[in-house]
PDB file of C-alpha atoms in Angstrom:
ATOM      1  CA  MET A   1     -27.149  32.609  51.180  1.00 71.00           C
ATOM      2  CA  PRO A   2     -24.938  32.358  54.303  1.00 79.00           C
ATOM      3  CA  PRO A   3     -23.143  29.087  55.078  1.00 91.00           C
ATOM      4  CA  ILE A   4     -24.664  26.602  57.523  1.00 95.00           C
ATOM      5  CA  ARG A   5     -22.789  24.702  60.226  1.00 97.00           C
ATOM      6  CA  PHE A   6     -24.064  21.528  61.805  1.00 98.00           C
ATOM      7  CA  ILE A   7     -22.863  18.450  63.650  1.00 98.00           C
ATOM      8  CA  HIS A   8     -23.312  15.024  62.080  1.00 98.00           C
ATOM      9  CA  ALA A   9     -23.129  12.135  64.573  1.00 98.00           C
ATOM     10  CA  ALA A  10     -24.212   8.502  64.437  1.00 97.00           C
ATOM     11  CA  ASP A  11     -24.069   5.172  66.249  1.00 95.00           C
ATOM     12  CA  LEU A  12     -24.030   6.427  69.827  1.00 94.00           C
ATOM     13  CA  HIS A  13     -25.114   2.961  71.070  1.00 92.00           C
ATOM     14  CA  LEU A  14     -25.895   4.438  74.470  1.00 91.00           C
ATOM     15  CA  ASP A  15     -25.515   1.976  77.356  1.00 85.00           C
ATOM     16  CA  ALA A  16     -24.121  -0.744  75.070  1.00 79.00           C
ATOM     17  CA  ALA A  17     -21.897  -3.305  76.776  1.00 75.00           C
ATOM     18  CA  PHE A  18     -18.269  -3.594  75.671  1.00 72.00           C
ATOM     19  CA  SER A  19     -17.444  -6.987  74.182  1.00 65.00           C
ATOM     20  CA  GLY A  20     -14.404  -9.242  74.535  1.00 59.00           C
ATOM     21  CA  LEU A  21     -13.373  -8.053  78.005  1.00 62.00           C
ATOM     22  CA  SER A  22     -11.918 -10.125  80.815  1.00 56.00           C
ATOM     23  CA  ARG A  23     -14.058 -10.620  83.898  1.00 65.00           C
ATOM     24  CA  ASP A  24     -11.192  -9.708  86.217  1.00 64.00           C
ATOM     25  CA  ILE A  25     -10.431  -6.193  84.971  1.00 70.00           C
ATOM     26  CA  PRO A  26      -9.979  -3.597  87.767  1.00 71.00           C
ATOM     27  CA  ALA A  27     -13.244  -2.247  89.176  1.00 73.00           C
ATOM     28  CA  ASP A  28     -12.450   1.391  88.405  1.00 75.00           C
ATOM     29  CA  PHE A  29     -11.689   0.584  84.766  1.00 71.00           C
ATOM     30  CA  ALA A  30     -14.817  -1.571  84.509  1.00 73.00           C
ATOM     31  CA  GLU A  31     -16.878   1.382  85.728  1.00 79.00           C
ATOM     32  CA  ARG A  32     -15.189   3.679  83.223  1.00 77.00           C
ATOM     33  CA  LEU A  33     -16.120   1.276  80.440  1.00 77.00           C
ATOM     34  CA  ARG A  34     -19.662   0.876  81.725  1.00 80.00           C
ATOM     35  CA  THR A  35     -20.273   4.617  81.561  1.00 86.00           C
ATOM     36  CA  ALA A  36     -18.128   5.356  78.474  1.00 88.00           C
ATOM     37  CA  THR A  37     -21.008   5.809  76.015  1.00 91.00           C
ATOM     38  CA  PHE A  38     -22.742   8.252  78.374  1.00 93.00           C
ATOM     39  CA  THR A  39     -19.483  10.174  78.920  1.00 94.00           C
ATOM     40  CA  THR A  40     -19.014  10.373  75.167  1.00 95.00           C
ATOM     41  CA  PHE A  41     -22.582  11.623  74.685  1.00 96.00           C
ATOM     42  CA  ARG A  42     -21.909  14.394  77.203  1.00 97.00           C
ATOM     43  CA  ARG A  43     -18.827  15.327  75.184  1.00 97.00           C
ATOM     44  CA  LEU A  44     -21.051  15.636  72.123  1.00 98.00           C
ATOM     45  CA  LEU A  45     -23.375  17.945  74.054  1.00 98.00           C
ATOM     46  CA  ASP A  46     -20.386  19.995  75.251  1.00 98.00           C
ATOM     47  CA  LEU A  47     -19.244  20.330  71.635  1.00 98.00           C
ATOM     48  CA  CYS A  48     -22.688  21.592  70.643  1.00 98.00           C
ATOM     49  CA  GLU A  49     -22.520  24.191  73.401  1.00 98.00           C
ATOM     50  CA  ARG A  50     -19.043  25.348  72.334  1.00 98.00           C
ATOM     51  CA  GLU A  51     -19.713  25.458  68.596  1.00 97.00           C
ATOM     52  CA  SER A  52     -23.366  26.602  68.562  1.00 97.00           C
ATOM     53  CA  PRO A  53     -24.212  24.677  65.360  1.00 97.00           C
ATOM     54  CA  ASP A  54     -27.349  25.477  63.409  1.00 96.00           C
ATOM     55  CA  PHE A  55     -28.574  21.939  64.192  1.00 97.00           C
ATOM     56  CA  LEU A  56     -27.508  18.443  65.273  1.00 98.00           C
ATOM     57  CA  LEU A  57     -28.074  15.346  63.112  1.00 98.00           C
ATOM     58  CA  LEU A  58     -28.172  11.852  64.667  1.00 98.00           C
ATOM     59  CA  ALA A  59     -28.020   9.136  62.002  1.00 98.00           C
ATOM     60  CA  GLY A  60     -29.438   6.138  63.870  1.00 94.00           C
ATOM     61  CA  ASP A  61     -28.483   3.550  66.500  1.00 93.00           C
ATOM     62  CA  VAL A  62     -28.520   6.144  69.229  1.00 92.00           C
ATOM     63  CA  TYR A  63     -29.195   3.339  71.712  1.00 85.00           C
ATOM     64  CA  ASN A  64     -29.261  -0.461  71.717  1.00 76.00           C
ATOM     65  CA  GLN A  65     -32.604  -2.150  71.206  1.00 69.00           C
ATOM     66  CA  GLU A  66     -31.404  -5.389  72.792  1.00 56.00           C
ATOM     67  CA  ASP A  67     -30.455  -3.554  75.985  1.00 54.00           C
ATOM     68  CA  ALA A  68     -33.955  -2.066  76.336  1.00 56.00           C
ATOM     69  CA  SER A  69     -32.257   0.667  78.354  1.00 73.00           C
ATOM     70  CA  VAL A  70     -34.593   3.201  79.928  1.00 80.00           C
ATOM     71  CA  SER A  71     -31.557   5.060  81.277  1.00 84.00           C
ATOM     72  CA  ALA A  72     -30.269   5.542  77.711  1.00 87.00           C
ATOM     73  CA  GLN A  73     -33.509   7.112  76.526  1.00 84.00           C
ATOM     74  CA  LEU A  74     -33.725   9.322  79.605  1.00 88.00           C
ATOM     75  CA  ALA A  75     -30.126  10.454  79.030  1.00 92.00           C
ATOM     76  CA  LEU A  76     -31.103  11.356  75.471  1.00 92.00           C
ATOM     77  CA  ARG A  77     -34.158  13.260  76.635  1.00 94.00           C
ATOM     78  CA  ASP A  78     -32.171  15.243  79.211  1.00 96.00           C
ATOM     79  CA  GLY A  79     -29.434  15.929  76.665  1.00 97.00           C
ATOM     80  CA  PHE A  80     -31.994  17.165  74.149  1.00 97.00           C
ATOM     81  CA  ARG A  81     -33.473  19.444  76.817  1.00 97.00           C
ATOM     82  CA  ARG A  82     -30.013  20.940  77.304  1.00 98.00           C
ATOM     83  CA  LEU A  83     -29.800  21.600  73.553  1.00 98.00           C
ATOM     84  CA  GLU A  84     -33.294  23.083  73.582  1.00 97.00           C
ATOM     85  CA  SER A  85     -32.094  25.624  76.159  1.00 97.00           C
ATOM     86  CA  LEU A  86     -29.337  26.520  73.674  1.00 96.00           C
ATOM     87  CA  SER A  87     -31.844  26.814  70.771  1.00 95.00           C
ATOM     88  CA  ILE A  88     -30.194  23.943  68.863  1.00 97.00           C
ATOM     89  CA  PRO A  89     -32.621  21.783  66.823  1.00 97.00           C
ATOM     90  CA  VAL A  90     -32.061  18.008  66.777  1.00 98.00           C
ATOM     91  CA  PHE A  91     -32.989  15.709  63.887  1.00 98.00           C
ATOM     92  CA  LEU A  92     -32.984  11.981  64.551  1.00 97.00           C
ATOM     93  CA  VAL A  93     -33.548   8.803  62.551  1.00 96.00           C
ATOM     94  CA  HIS A  94     -33.762   5.286  63.962  1.00 93.00           C
ATOM     95  CA  GLY A  95     -31.536   2.442  62.771  1.00 93.00           C
ATOM     96  CA  ASN A  96     -31.426  -1.340  63.086  1.00 91.00           C
ATOM     97  CA  HIS A  97     -30.499  -1.297  66.794  1.00 89.00           C
ATOM     98  CA  ASP A  98     -33.194   1.219  67.714  1.00 89.00           C
ATOM     99  CA  PRO A  99     -35.980   0.850  65.108  1.00 90.00           C
ATOM    100  CA  LEU A 100     -39.249   2.729  65.444  1.00 88.00           C
ATOM    101  CA  ALA A 101     -40.936  -0.419  66.788  1.00 81.00           C
ATOM    102  CA  SER A 102     -38.649  -0.411  69.845  1.00 75.00           C
ATOM    103  CA  ARG A 103     -39.084   3.236  70.838  1.00 67.00           C
ATOM    104  CA  LEU A 104     -40.411   3.884  74.338  1.00 62.00           C
ATOM    105  CA  ARG A 105     -43.691   5.721  73.760  1.00 62.00           C
ATOM    106  CA  SER A 106     -43.678   7.076  77.316  1.00 64.00           C
ATOM    107  CA  VAL A 107     -40.571   9.205  76.691  1.00 77.00           C
ATOM    108  CA  ARG A 108     -41.476  12.650  75.367  1.00 87.00           C
ATOM    109  CA  TRP A 109     -38.856  14.534  73.448  1.00 92.00           C
ATOM    110  CA  PRO A 110     -38.624  18.310  73.898  1.00 96.00           C
ATOM    111  CA  GLY A 111     -39.907  20.618  71.183  1.00 96.00           C
ATOM    112  CA  ASN A 112     -36.518  21.060  69.468  1.00 96.00           C
ATOM    113  CA  VAL A 113     -36.429  17.371  68.422  1.00 97.00           C
ATOM    114  CA  THR A 114     -37.667  15.971  65.105  1.00 97.00           C
ATOM    115  CA  VAL A 115     -37.886  12.168  64.847  1.00 95.00           C
ATOM    116  CA  PHE A 116     -38.425  10.943  61.286  1.00 96.00           C
ATOM    117  CA  GLY A 117     -40.887   8.152  60.518  1.00 95.00           C
ATOM    118  CA  GLU A 118     -40.544   5.099  58.296  1.00 95.00           C
ATOM    119  CA  LEU A 119     -41.037   7.052  55.039  1.00 97.00           C
ATOM    120  CA  PRO A 120     -38.851   9.981  53.938  1.00 97.00           C
ATOM    121  CA  ASP A 121     -40.048  13.396  55.016  1.00 97.00           C
ATOM    122  CA  ALA A 122     -38.591  16.876  54.513  1.00 97.00           C
ATOM    123  CA  VAL A 123     -38.421  19.397  57.372  1.00 97.00           C
ATOM    124  CA  PRO A 124     -37.176  22.984  56.982  1.00 95.00           C
ATOM    125  CA  VAL A 125     -34.787  24.585  59.476  1.00 94.00           C
ATOM    126  CA  PHE A 126     -34.999  28.312  60.133  1.00 89.00           C
ATOM    127  CA  ARG A 127     -32.701  30.715  61.897  1.00 81.00           C
ATOM    128  CA  LYS A 128     -34.464  32.737  64.538  1.00 72.00           C
ATOM    129  CA  GLY A 129     -36.212  35.722  62.993  1.00 66.00           C
ATOM    130  CA  GLU A 130     -35.626  34.612  59.391  1.00 76.00           C
ATOM    131  CA  GLY A 131     -38.397  33.544  57.014  1.00 75.00           C
ATOM    132  CA  THR A 132     -36.284  31.706  54.423  1.00 82.00           C
ATOM    133  CA  PRO A 133     -35.279  28.124  55.252  1.00 89.00           C
ATOM    134  CA  LEU A 134     -31.688  27.706  56.252  1.00 90.00           C
ATOM    135  CA  ALA A 135     -31.754  24.056  55.166  1.00 95.00           C
ATOM    136  CA  ILE A 136     -34.158  21.247  54.379  1.00 97.00           C
ATOM    137  CA  ILE A 137     -33.534  18.029  56.344  1.00 98.00           C
ATOM    138  CA  HIS A 138     -34.756  14.824  54.686  1.00 98.00           C
ATOM    139  CA  GLY A 139     -34.911  11.707  56.857  1.00 98.00           C
ATOM    140  CA  ALA A 140     -36.401   8.232  57.284  1.00 98.00           C
ATOM    141  CA  SER A 141     -36.147   5.613  60.046  1.00 96.00           C
ATOM    142  CA  HIS A 142     -35.981   1.840  60.113  1.00 94.00           C
ATOM    143  CA  ALA A 143     -39.435   0.454  60.832  1.00 93.00           C
ATOM    144  CA  SER A 144     -37.998  -2.748  62.352  1.00 89.00           C
ATOM    145  CA  GLY A 145     -34.671  -4.350  63.211  1.00 87.00           C
ATOM    146  CA  ARG A 146     -34.715  -6.203  59.879  1.00 88.00           C
ATOM    147  CA  GLU A 147     -35.225  -3.269  57.519  1.00 92.00           C
ATOM    148  CA  THR A 148     -34.829  -4.556  53.940  1.00 90.00           C
ATOM    149  CA  ARG A 149     -36.270  -1.568  52.067  1.00 92.00           C
ATOM    150  CA  ASN A 150     -33.995   0.597  49.950  1.00 93.00           C
ATOM    151  CA  LEU A 151     -34.916   3.771  51.816  1.00 95.00           C
ATOM    152  CA  ALA A 152     -32.307   5.869  49.992  1.00 95.00           C
ATOM    153  CA  ALA A 153     -34.120   5.350  46.664  1.00 95.00           C
ATOM    154  CA  LEU A 154     -37.219   7.040  48.131  1.00 96.00           C
ATOM    155  CA  PHE A 155     -35.481  10.370  48.857  1.00 97.00           C
ATOM    156  CA  ARG A 156     -35.960  13.261  46.432  1.00 96.00           C
ATOM    157  CA  ARG A 157     -34.969  16.910  46.630  1.00 96.00           C
ATOM    158  CA  THR A 158     -37.953  19.251  46.839  1.00 94.00           C
ATOM    159  CA  GLU A 159     -38.398  22.704  45.298  1.00 92.00           C
ATOM    160  CA  ALA A 160     -37.861  24.384  48.679  1.00 90.00           C
ATOM    161  CA  CYS A 161     -35.088  26.976  48.845  1.00 88.00           C
ATOM    162  CA  GLY A 162     -32.036  26.194  50.908  1.00 89.00           C
ATOM    163  CA  LEU A 163     -29.427  23.456  51.158  1.00 95.00           C
ATOM    164  CA  HIS A 164     -30.832  19.922  51.243  1.00 97.00           C
ATOM    165  CA  VAL A 165     -29.391  17.368  53.672  1.00 98.00           C
ATOM    166  CA  GLY A 166     -30.236  13.658  53.766  1.00 98.00           C
ATOM    167  CA  LEU A 167     -30.224  11.753  57.079  1.00 98.00           C
ATOM    168  CA  LEU A 168     -30.218   7.945  57.016  1.00 98.00           C
ATOM    169  CA  HIS A 169     -28.927   4.815  58.739  1.00 97.00           C
ATOM    170  CA  ALA A 170     -28.104   2.406  55.926  1.00 95.00           C
ATOM    171  CA  THR A 171     -25.729  -0.151  54.404  1.00 93.00           C
ATOM    172  CA  PRO A 172     -23.861   0.051  51.079  1.00 90.00           C
ATOM    173  CA  GLY A 173     -24.956  -2.996  49.080  1.00 80.00           C
ATOM    174  CA  ASP A 174     -27.479  -4.568  46.737  1.00 68.00           C
ATOM    175  CA  ALA A 175     -31.132  -3.786  47.411  1.00 59.00           C
ATOM    176  CA  ASP A 176     -32.486  -7.251  46.601  1.00 60.00           C
ATOM    177  CA  GLY A 177     -35.417  -7.281  49.024  1.00 58.00           C
ATOM    178  CA  VAL A 178     -33.589  -9.679  51.311  1.00 61.00           C
ATOM    179  CA  ALA A 179     -30.487  -7.818  52.485  1.00 64.00           C
ATOM    180  CA  ARG A 180     -30.987  -6.141  55.842  1.00 78.00           C
ATOM    181  CA  TYR A 181     -30.264  -2.679  57.182  1.00 91.00           C
ATOM    182  CA  ALA A 182     -31.630  -0.497  54.354  1.00 93.00           C
ATOM    183  CA  PRO A 183     -29.141  -1.356  51.578  1.00 92.00           C
ATOM    184  CA  PHE A 184     -28.334   1.338  49.004  1.00 92.00           C
ATOM    185  CA  SER A 185     -26.026   2.161  46.108  1.00 90.00           C
ATOM    186  CA  GLN A 186     -24.094   5.376  45.582  1.00 90.00           C
ATOM    187  CA  GLY A 187     -26.336   5.949  42.579  1.00 92.00           C
ATOM    188  CA  ASP A 188     -29.398   5.980  44.856  1.00 93.00           C
ATOM    189  CA  LEU A 189     -27.855   8.689  47.018  1.00 94.00           C
ATOM    190  CA  LYS A 190     -26.671  10.792  44.078  1.00 93.00           C
ATOM    191  CA  ALA A 191     -30.087  10.606  42.360  1.00 95.00           C
ATOM    192  CA  SER A 192     -31.767  12.123  45.419  1.00 96.00           C
ATOM    193  CA  GLY A 193     -30.220  15.544  44.767  1.00 96.00           C
ATOM    194  CA  MET A 194     -29.013  16.086  48.335  1.00 97.00           C
ATOM    195  CA  ASP A 195     -26.189  18.561  48.957  1.00 96.00           C
ATOM    196  CA  TYR A 196     -24.907  16.354  51.804  1.00 97.00           C
ATOM    197  CA  TRP A 197     -25.754  12.859  53.029  1.00 97.00           C
ATOM    198  CA  ALA A 198     -25.372  12.335  56.809  1.00 98.00           C
ATOM    199  CA  LEU A 199     -25.118   8.564  57.120  1.00 97.00           C
ATOM    200  CA  GLY A 200     -24.884   6.076  59.971  1.00 97.00           C
ATOM    201  CA  HIS A 201     -24.276   2.335  60.452  1.00 95.00           C
ATOM    202  CA  ILE A 202     -20.655   1.998  59.275  1.00 93.00           C
ATOM    203  CA  HIS A 203     -18.534   2.587  62.377  1.00 93.00           C
ATOM    204  CA  MET A 204     -15.564   4.028  60.472  1.00 92.00           C
ATOM    205  CA  LYS A 205     -15.522   7.567  59.099  1.00 91.00           C
ATOM    206  CA  TYR A 206     -15.808   7.659  55.321  1.00 92.00           C
ATOM    207  CA  ALA A 207     -16.487  10.308  52.680  1.00 93.00           C
ATOM    208  CA  TYR A 208     -17.298  10.124  48.963  1.00 90.00           C
ATOM    209  CA  PRO A 209     -15.903  11.297  46.626  1.00 88.00           C
ATOM    210  CA  SER A 210     -13.281  12.605  49.077  1.00 84.00           C
ATOM    211  CA  PHE A 211     -12.859  14.578  52.276  1.00 82.00           C
ATOM    212  CA  ASP A 212     -11.948  17.608  50.114  1.00 85.00           C
ATOM    213  CA  ASP A 213     -15.586  17.965  49.018  1.00 87.00           C
ATOM    214  CA  PRO A 214     -17.583  15.267  50.807  1.00 93.00           C
ATOM    215  CA  ARG A 215     -21.121  14.524  49.635  1.00 94.00           C
ATOM    216  CA  LEU A 216     -21.868  11.039  51.008  1.00 96.00           C
ATOM    217  CA  VAL A 217     -20.478  10.770  54.523  1.00 96.00           C
ATOM    218  CA  PHE A 218     -20.376   8.237  57.350  1.00 96.00           C
ATOM    219  CA  SER A 219     -19.279   9.926  60.572  1.00 96.00           C
ATOM    220  CA  GLY A 220     -18.527   6.577  62.267  1.00 95.00           C
ATOM    221  CA  CYS A 221     -19.396   5.669  65.851  1.00 95.00           C
ATOM    222  CA  ILE A 222     -18.663   8.183  68.603  1.00 95.00           C
ATOM    223  CA  GLN A 223     -17.153   5.543  70.919  1.00 93.00           C
ATOM    224  CA  GLY A 224     -15.320   2.352  69.924  1.00 86.00           C
ATOM    225  CA  ARG A 225     -17.110  -0.615  71.481  1.00 82.00           C
ATOM    226  CA  ASP A 226     -14.396  -3.285  71.332  1.00 80.00           C
ATOM    227  CA  ILE A 227     -10.732  -3.854  70.470  1.00 80.00           C
ATOM    228  CA  LYS A 228     -11.603  -4.112  66.772  1.00 85.00           C
ATOM    229  CA  GLU A 229     -12.749  -0.469  66.768  1.00 86.00           C
ATOM    230  CA  THR A 230      -9.328   1.068  67.312  1.00 84.00           C
ATOM    231  CA  GLY A 231      -8.277   4.682  67.038  1.00 85.00           C
ATOM    232  CA  GLU A 232     -10.106   7.946  67.568  1.00 90.00           C
ATOM    233  CA  ARG A 233     -13.879   7.940  67.130  1.00 94.00           C
ATOM    234  CA  GLY A 234     -16.036  11.022  66.918  1.00 96.00           C
ATOM    235  CA  VAL A 235     -18.360  13.272  64.940  1.00 98.00           C
ATOM    236  CA  ASN A 236     -18.262  15.632  61.959  1.00 97.00           C
ATOM    237  CA  LEU A 237     -18.526  19.398  62.189  1.00 98.00           C
ATOM    238  CA  VAL A 238     -19.882  20.259  58.739  1.00 98.00           C
ATOM    239  CA  THR A 239     -19.974  23.573  56.875  1.00 97.00           C
ATOM    240  CA  LEU A 240     -22.078  23.885  53.714  1.00 97.00           C
ATOM    241  CA  LYS A 241     -22.254  26.921  51.450  1.00 94.00           C
ATOM    242  CA  LYS A 242     -23.983  27.244  48.109  1.00 91.00           C
ATOM    243  CA  GLY A 243     -21.427  27.139  45.315  1.00 90.00           C
ATOM    244  CA  ALA A 244     -18.501  26.159  47.576  1.00 94.00           C
ATOM    245  CA  PRO A 245     -16.986  22.756  48.409  1.00 94.00           C
ATOM    246  CA  ASN A 246     -18.464  21.033  51.454  1.00 95.00           C
ATOM    247  CA  ALA A 247     -16.150  21.170  54.468  1.00 96.00           C
ATOM    248  CA  VAL A 248     -15.977  18.481  57.166  1.00 96.00           C
ATOM    249  CA  GLU A 249     -13.912  18.681  60.341  1.00 96.00           C
ATOM    250  CA  PHE A 250     -13.620  15.447  62.337  1.00 96.00           C
ATOM    251  CA  VAL A 251     -13.899  16.025  66.100  1.00 97.00           C
ATOM    252  CA  PRO A 252     -12.823  13.167  68.432  1.00 96.00           C
ATOM    253  CA  THR A 253     -15.278  12.338  71.215  1.00 96.00           C
ATOM    254  CA  ALA A 254     -14.385   8.865  72.552  1.00 91.00           C
ATOM    255  CA  SER A 255     -13.664   8.618  76.276  1.00 87.00           C
ATOM    256  CA  VAL A 256     -11.959   5.237  75.758  1.00 84.00           C
ATOM    257  CA  VAL A 257      -9.672   4.775  72.745  1.00 83.00           C
ATOM    258  CA  TRP A 258      -8.692   1.230  71.796  1.00 80.00           C
ATOM    259  CA  GLN A 259      -5.149   0.619  70.566  1.00 78.00           C
ATOM    260  CA  CYS A 260      -3.218  -2.397  69.211  1.00 80.00           C
ATOM    261  CA  MET A 261       0.491  -2.540  70.044  1.00 80.00           C
ATOM    262  CA  ASP A 262       3.380  -4.852  69.260  1.00 85.00           C
ATOM    263  CA  VAL A 263       5.559  -5.543  72.316  1.00 87.00           C
ATOM    264  CA  ASP A 264       8.777  -7.541  72.009  1.00 86.00           C
ATOM    265  CA  ILE A 265       8.975  -9.840  75.046  1.00 88.00           C
ATOM    266  CA  ALA A 266      11.854 -11.993  73.824  1.00 85.00           C
ATOM    267  CA  ASP A 267      14.087 -10.806  76.695  1.00 90.00           C
ATOM    268  CA  CYS A 268      11.475 -11.477  79.398  1.00 89.00           C
ATOM    269  CA  ALA A 269      12.185 -14.433  81.695  1.00 88.00           C
ATOM    270  CA  ASN A 270       8.809 -14.688  83.452  1.00 90.00           C
ATOM    271  CA  LEU A 271       5.220 -13.414  83.498  1.00 90.00           C
ATOM    272  CA  PRO A 272       5.870 -10.449  85.874  1.00 84.00           C
ATOM    273  CA  GLU A 273       8.559  -9.195  83.480  1.00 84.00           C
ATOM    274  CA  VAL A 274       6.112  -9.535  80.569  1.00 88.00           C
ATOM    275  CA  THR A 275       3.465  -7.581  82.501  1.00 85.00           C
ATOM    276  CA  ASP A 276       5.986  -4.901  83.461  1.00 84.00           C
ATOM    277  CA  LYS A 277       7.188  -4.482  79.882  1.00 84.00           C
ATOM    278  CA  ILE A 278       3.655  -4.207  78.498  1.00 83.00           C
ATOM    279  CA  THR A 279       2.794  -1.632  81.182  1.00 81.00           C
ATOM    280  CA  ARG A 280       5.889   0.456  80.401  1.00 83.00           C
ATOM    281  CA  GLU A 281       5.067   0.325  76.680  1.00 81.00           C
ATOM    282  CA  LEU A 282       1.514   1.492  77.377  1.00 74.00           C
ATOM    283  CA  PHE A 283       2.833   4.511  79.283  1.00 74.00           C
ATOM    284  CA  ARG A 284       5.370   5.260  76.535  1.00 77.00           C
ATOM    285  CA  VAL A 285       2.797   5.132  73.705  1.00 71.00           C
ATOM    286  CA  ASN A 286       0.356   7.312  75.625  1.00 66.00           C
ATOM    287  CA  GLY A 287       2.986   9.889  76.569  1.00 62.00           C
ATOM    288  CA  ARG A 288       2.924   9.362  80.312  1.00 55.00           C
TER     289      ARG A 288
END
């Protein structure tokens, strides 16, 4: 069986507002921040066009429920149409920010898009002209913004041939019927029999047992949303082959990268000197 290559992304949070920002930031930078999640989404689409993956997985929170953004859903639809023209299937689950209950029913996804419901389902992926499934994608969405079910425990590998991939937006933790955001244990994920788990919700990239042969993977958010989400953010380019270790390549996508710096201002006599020193340090750190 030939290897499969796909892109695992999560937590796009399209059209989400950045938090903790001053009201008097320059207008051009404010506009860059306002459009950052859309710019980052276009970078994801560009990556799909360059790499021609067998499919794209989106592990929840693709937009913000509280924003009720029509523009975010239309951007998704138009992006999915672009992928349809490239013959790239898209598999999507909803998370706590964009549960099934919040989905705009008037937006029609193109035919290359599979949106999973509130119970796990298994959908085969085929390469054009081939009759044997390339992979089986298992997915389930949050029914509401307060999803307390242990969705991971409901996943089970089927008898279908091919590599089996789980797609879920969920939280590591105790499934006590009260905890929100689809809590799970590593044991739940392992018992499912998936060859790879494409997970969302945790905004940092993480792999278990290691990045040398990752099985349970959070790709992290594709764009840091505040100063606490520092460093590069992006997606995973995944290669799976029967009998070989899983391979994950992290691909940065963020259009705005947050950084924390220490600047010694002990020799500054006034505020303009402080501002000048911070500015010079910013240019030095960013190689300009």
